[in-house]
Amino acid sequence: GVEPALTLVERKVSVGVDLSDSTLLAHRLQEEGFDPETPTVWLAEGLLMYLEAESVEQLLLCTRALSAPRSVLLASMVNAVAVEKAQKATSPLMQTWKWGSDEPRRCFETCGWSDVSVVQIGEPEANFGRWTKEIPSWEDKDQSRTMYVKGSIA
């Protein structure tokens, strides 16, 4: 089939909101002209580890509810071991990490996202010639890992 033409973003709007309140998020987005009938790319990079588990779930559910077909959610996330290690780190910022998941695919799918893919930083799909460390095996549950997750709406 023929891919539809790429439509570039006509405008970007920043919306300040407490992400733990998904009702407020939806309201503020719509106040700013967000159209839930238009396919959307949601980006949550470097964010989820700073939220409580309930807030992560609400954010995934809210973005799904506001998403038209052909929408995509892209997120970086860490596993539970990475959160445990970060909370013991010397960096005050890393000590504020609250959430990580050892089952990112399931996390997205239970919130209504489909065609979920997960890649670990350093794997061919997420390397870009920059990763020089050994890539932890998926079977090694004691390893910290950072992942990129993509979910979509058919």
PDB file of C-alpha atoms in Angstrom:
ATOM      1  CA  GLY A   1       0.000   0.000   0.000  1.00  0.00           C
ATOM      2  CA  VAL A   2       0.875   3.620  -0.366  1.00  0.00           C
ATOM      3  CA  GLU A   3       1.902   5.477   2.765  1.00  0.00           C
ATOM      4  CA  PRO A   4      -0.047   8.684   3.425  1.00  0.00           C
ATOM      5  CA  ALA A   5       1.845  11.936   2.984  1.00  0.00           C
ATOM      6  CA  LEU A   6       3.595  13.167   6.111  1.00  0.00           C
ATOM      7  CA  THR A   7       1.911  16.166   7.648  1.00  0.00           C
ATOM      8  CA  LEU A   8       4.251  18.294   9.701  1.00  0.00           C
ATOM      9  CA  VAL A   9       3.101  19.849  12.917  1.00  0.00           C
ATOM     10  CA  GLU A  10       1.428  23.174  12.312  1.00  0.00           C
ATOM     11  CA  ARG A  11       1.862  24.281  15.888  1.00  0.00           C
ATOM     12  CA  LYS A  12       3.205  23.066  19.180  1.00  0.00           C
ATOM     13  CA  VAL A  13       1.564  24.073  22.430  1.00  0.00           C
ATOM     14  CA  SER A  14       3.062  23.616  25.880  1.00  0.00           C
ATOM     15  CA  VAL A  15       0.537  22.850  28.586  1.00  0.00           C
ATOM     16  CA  GLY A  16       1.538  23.066  32.231  1.00  0.00           C
ATOM     17  CA  VAL A  17      -0.344  20.480  34.255  1.00  0.00           C
ATOM     18  CA  ASP A  18       0.065  18.039  37.121  1.00  0.00           C
ATOM     19  CA  LEU A  19       0.389  14.710  35.292  1.00  0.00           C
ATOM     20  CA  SER A  20      -1.068  12.833  38.244  1.00  0.00           C
ATOM     21  CA  ASP A  21      -4.462  14.339  37.347  1.00  0.00           C
ATOM     22  CA  SER A  22      -5.446  12.837  33.985  1.00  0.00           C
ATOM     23  CA  THR A  23      -8.815  14.638  33.957  1.00  0.00           C
ATOM     24  CA  LEU A  24      -7.039  17.970  34.240  1.00  0.00           C
ATOM     25  CA  LEU A  25      -4.579  16.954  31.521  1.00  0.00           C
ATOM     26  CA  ALA A  26      -7.390  16.147  29.079  1.00  0.00           C
ATOM     27  CA  HIS A  27      -9.213  19.369  29.988  1.00  0.00           C
ATOM     28  CA  ARG A  28      -6.116  21.573  29.583  1.00  0.00           C
ATOM     29  CA  LEU A  29      -5.190  19.979  26.255  1.00  0.00           C
ATOM     30  CA  GLN A  30      -8.673  20.562  24.869  1.00  0.00           C
ATOM     31  CA  GLU A  31      -8.640  24.155  26.166  1.00  0.00           C
ATOM     32  CA  GLU A  32      -5.539  24.704  24.054  1.00  0.00           C
ATOM     33  CA  GLY A  33      -7.219  23.330  20.924  1.00  0.00           C
ATOM     34  CA  PHE A  34      -6.153  19.693  21.054  1.00  0.00           C
ATOM     35  CA  ASP A  35      -8.274  17.629  18.649  1.00  0.00           C
ATOM     36  CA  PRO A  36      -8.696  14.008  19.777  1.00  0.00           C
ATOM     37  CA  GLU A  37      -9.894  13.120  16.253  1.00  0.00           C
ATOM     38  CA  THR A  38      -6.458  13.923  14.774  1.00  0.00           C
ATOM     39  CA  PRO A  39      -3.669  11.329  14.978  1.00  0.00           C
ATOM     40  CA  THR A  40      -1.163  12.384  17.608  1.00  0.00           C
ATOM     41  CA  VAL A  41       2.421  11.545  18.502  1.00  0.00           C
ATOM     42  CA  TRP A  42       2.858  11.510  22.273  1.00  0.00           C
ATOM     43  CA  LEU A  43       6.418  11.673  23.608  1.00  0.00           C
ATOM     44  CA  ALA A  44       7.304  10.758  27.188  1.00  0.00           C
ATOM     45  CA  GLU A  45      11.081  10.768  27.150  1.00  0.00           C
ATOM     46  CA  GLY A  46      12.899  10.935  30.467  1.00  0.00           C
ATOM     47  CA  LEU A  47       9.615  11.358  32.341  1.00  0.00           C
ATOM     48  CA  LEU A  48       7.992   8.152  33.547  1.00  0.00           C
ATOM     49  CA  MET A  49      10.641   7.218  36.127  1.00  0.00           C
ATOM     50  CA  TYR A  50       9.834  10.412  38.045  1.00  0.00           C
ATOM     51  CA  LEU A  51       6.125   9.566  38.422  1.00  0.00           C
ATOM     52  CA  GLU A  52       4.343   7.314  40.891  1.00  0.00           C
ATOM     53  CA  ALA A  53       3.013   4.031  39.441  1.00  0.00           C
ATOM     54  CA  GLU A  54      -0.603   5.243  39.567  1.00  0.00           C
ATOM     55  CA  SER A  55       0.308   8.436  37.692  1.00  0.00           C
ATOM     56  CA  VAL A  56       2.092   6.440  34.978  1.00  0.00           C
ATOM     57  CA  GLU A  57      -0.958   4.247  34.512  1.00  0.00           C
ATOM     58  CA  GLN A  58      -3.290   7.267  34.416  1.00  0.00           C
ATOM     59  CA  LEU A  59      -1.047   9.013  31.865  1.00  0.00           C
ATOM     60  CA  LEU A  60      -0.998   5.940  29.598  1.00  0.00           C
ATOM     61  CA  LEU A  61      -4.770   5.533  29.903  1.00  0.00           C
ATOM     62  CA  CYS A  62      -5.438   9.243  29.331  1.00  0.00           C
ATOM     63  CA  THR A  63      -3.241   9.501  26.242  1.00  0.00           C
ATOM     64  CA  ARG A  64      -4.902   6.354  24.874  1.00  0.00           C
ATOM     65  CA  ALA A  65      -8.377   7.782  25.490  1.00  0.00           C
ATOM     66  CA  LEU A  66      -7.412  10.998  23.681  1.00  0.00           C
ATOM     67  CA  SER A  67      -5.831   9.210  20.717  1.00  0.00           C
ATOM     68  CA  ALA A  68      -7.329   8.831  17.274  1.00  0.00           C
ATOM     69  CA  PRO A  69      -6.414   5.878  15.045  1.00  0.00           C
ATOM     70  CA  ARG A  70      -2.800   6.099  13.751  1.00  0.00           C
ATOM     71  CA  SER A  71      -1.673   7.802  16.988  1.00  0.00           C
ATOM     72  CA  VAL A  72       1.615   6.728  18.562  1.00  0.00           C
ATOM     73  CA  LEU A  73       3.052   6.899  22.077  1.00  0.00           C
ATOM     74  CA  LEU A  74       6.845   6.850  22.405  1.00  0.00           C
ATOM     75  CA  ALA A  75       8.413   6.575  25.844  1.00  0.00           C
ATOM     76  CA  SER A  76      11.710   5.918  27.491  1.00  0.00           C
ATOM     77  CA  MET A  77      11.512   3.881  30.631  1.00  0.00           C
ATOM     78  CA  VAL A  78      13.634   1.933  33.046  1.00  0.00           C
ATOM     79  CA  ASN A  79      13.194  -1.328  34.890  1.00  0.00           C
ATOM     80  CA  ALA A  80      12.690  -1.769  38.637  1.00  0.00           C
ATOM     81  CA  VAL A  81      16.393  -2.557  39.236  1.00  0.00           C
ATOM     82  CA  ALA A  82      17.370   0.760  37.642  1.00  0.00           C
ATOM     83  CA  VAL A  83      15.005   2.599  40.010  1.00  0.00           C
ATOM     84  CA  GLU A  84      16.434   0.788  43.051  1.00  0.00           C
ATOM     85  CA  LYS A  85      19.988   1.703  42.016  1.00  0.00           C
ATOM     86  CA  ALA A  86      19.042   5.304  41.194  1.00  0.00           C
ATOM     87  CA  GLN A  87      17.466   5.805  44.603  1.00  0.00           C
ATOM     88  CA  LYS A  88      20.831   4.862  46.172  1.00  0.00           C
ATOM     89  CA  ALA A  89      22.879   7.028  43.792  1.00  0.00           C
ATOM     90  CA  THR A  90      24.770  10.165  44.789  1.00  0.00           C
ATOM     91  CA  SER A  91      22.795  12.253  42.300  1.00  0.00           C
ATOM     92  CA  PRO A  92      19.918  14.032  44.074  1.00  0.00           C
ATOM     93  CA  LEU A  93      17.920  13.978  40.830  1.00  0.00           C
ATOM     94  CA  MET A  94      18.257  10.208  40.375  1.00  0.00           C
ATOM     95  CA  GLN A  95      17.242   9.693  43.999  1.00  0.00           C
ATOM     96  CA  THR A  96      13.791  11.016  43.032  1.00  0.00           C
ATOM     97  CA  TRP A  97      13.094   8.149  40.618  1.00  0.00           C
ATOM     98  CA  LYS A  98       9.878   6.391  41.634  1.00  0.00           C
ATOM     99  CA  TRP A  99       8.793   3.989  38.919  1.00  0.00           C
ATOM    100  CA  GLY A 100      10.163   1.377  36.579  1.00  0.00           C
ATOM    101  CA  SER A 101       8.682  -1.683  34.954  1.00  0.00           C
ATOM    102  CA  ASP A 102      10.071  -5.108  34.192  1.00  0.00           C
ATOM    103  CA  GLU A 103       7.124  -5.667  31.833  1.00  0.00           C
ATOM    104  CA  PRO A 104       6.891  -2.582  29.600  1.00  0.00           C
ATOM    105  CA  ARG A 105       4.936  -4.346  26.855  1.00  0.00           C
ATOM    106  CA  ARG A 106       2.277  -5.525  29.298  1.00  0.00           C
ATOM    107  CA  CYS A 107       2.178  -2.078  30.919  1.00  0.00           C
ATOM    108  CA  PHE A 108       1.325  -0.415  27.595  1.00  0.00           C
ATOM    109  CA  GLU A 109      -1.052  -3.138  26.404  1.00  0.00           C
ATOM    110  CA  THR A 110      -3.127  -3.130  29.610  1.00  0.00           C
ATOM    111  CA  CYS A 111      -3.613   0.611  29.079  1.00  0.00           C
ATOM    112  CA  GLY A 112      -5.018   0.051  25.584  1.00  0.00           C
ATOM    113  CA  TRP A 113      -1.948   0.555  23.397  1.00  0.00           C
ATOM    114  CA  SER A 114      -1.329  -2.021  20.668  1.00  0.00           C
ATOM    115  CA  ASP A 115       1.519  -3.075  18.363  1.00  0.00           C
ATOM    116  CA  VAL A 116       3.842  -2.454  21.323  1.00  0.00           C
ATOM    117  CA  SER A 117       7.565  -2.745  20.669  1.00  0.00           C
ATOM    118  CA  VAL A 118      10.351  -2.585  23.239  1.00  0.00           C
ATOM    119  CA  VAL A 119      14.048  -2.087  22.535  1.00  0.00           C
ATOM    120  CA  GLN A 120      16.841  -1.755  25.015  1.00  0.00           C
ATOM    121  CA  ILE A 121      19.393   1.007  24.615  1.00  0.00           C
ATOM    122  CA  GLY A 122      22.376  -0.471  22.797  1.00  0.00           C
ATOM    123  CA  GLU A 123      20.381  -2.912  20.690  1.00  0.00           C
ATOM    124  CA  PRO A 124      20.675  -2.311  16.922  1.00  0.00           C
ATOM    125  CA  GLU A 125      17.380  -0.371  16.808  1.00  0.00           C
ATOM    126  CA  ALA A 126      18.555   1.943  19.614  1.00  0.00           C
ATOM    127  CA  ASN A 127      22.304   2.261  19.241  1.00  0.00           C
ATOM    128  CA  PHE A 128      23.101   4.863  16.578  1.00  0.00           C
ATOM    129  CA  GLY A 129      26.823   4.070  16.886  1.00  0.00           C
ATOM    130  CA  ARG A 130      27.035   5.567  20.368  1.00  0.00           C
ATOM    131  CA  TRP A 131      26.664   2.584  22.689  1.00  0.00           C
ATOM    132  CA  THR A 132      29.998   1.015  23.583  1.00  0.00           C
ATOM    133  CA  LYS A 133      29.019  -0.998  26.663  1.00  0.00           C
ATOM    134  CA  GLU A 134      27.904  -4.608  26.701  1.00  0.00           C
ATOM    135  CA  ILE A 135      24.156  -4.917  26.233  1.00  0.00           C
ATOM    136  CA  PRO A 136      22.527  -6.731  29.171  1.00  0.00           C
ATOM    137  CA  SER A 137      20.746  -9.960  28.317  1.00  0.00           C
ATOM    138  CA  TRP A 138      16.953  -9.797  28.658  1.00  0.00           C
ATOM    139  CA  GLU A 139      17.213 -12.954  30.780  1.00  0.00           C
ATOM    140  CA  ASP A 140      19.418 -11.196  33.363  1.00  0.00           C
ATOM    141  CA  LYS A 141      16.776  -9.777  35.708  1.00  0.00           C
ATOM    142  CA  ASP A 142      19.387  -8.171  38.001  1.00  0.00           C
ATOM    143  CA  GLN A 143      20.591  -5.695  35.366  1.00  0.00           C
ATOM    144  CA  SER A 144      19.561  -2.056  35.150  1.00  0.00           C
ATOM    145  CA  ARG A 145      18.139  -1.283  31.776  1.00  0.00           C
ATOM    146  CA  THR A 146      16.759   1.666  29.879  1.00  0.00           C
ATOM    147  CA  MET A 147      14.232   0.919  27.166  1.00  0.00           C
ATOM    148  CA  TYR A 148      12.405   2.690  24.401  1.00  0.00           C
ATOM    149  CA  VAL A 149       8.782   1.648  24.095  1.00  0.00           C
ATOM    150  CA  LYS A 150       6.407   2.376  21.237  1.00  0.00           C
ATOM    151  CA  GLY A 151       2.680   1.766  21.283  1.00  0.00           C
ATOM    152  CA  SER A 152       0.145   2.692  18.643  1.00  0.00           C
ATOM    153  CA  ILE A 153      -3.537   2.776  17.823  1.00  0.00           C
ATOM    154  CA  ALA A 154      -4.558   0.904  14.681  1.00  0.00           C
TER     155      ALA A 154
END
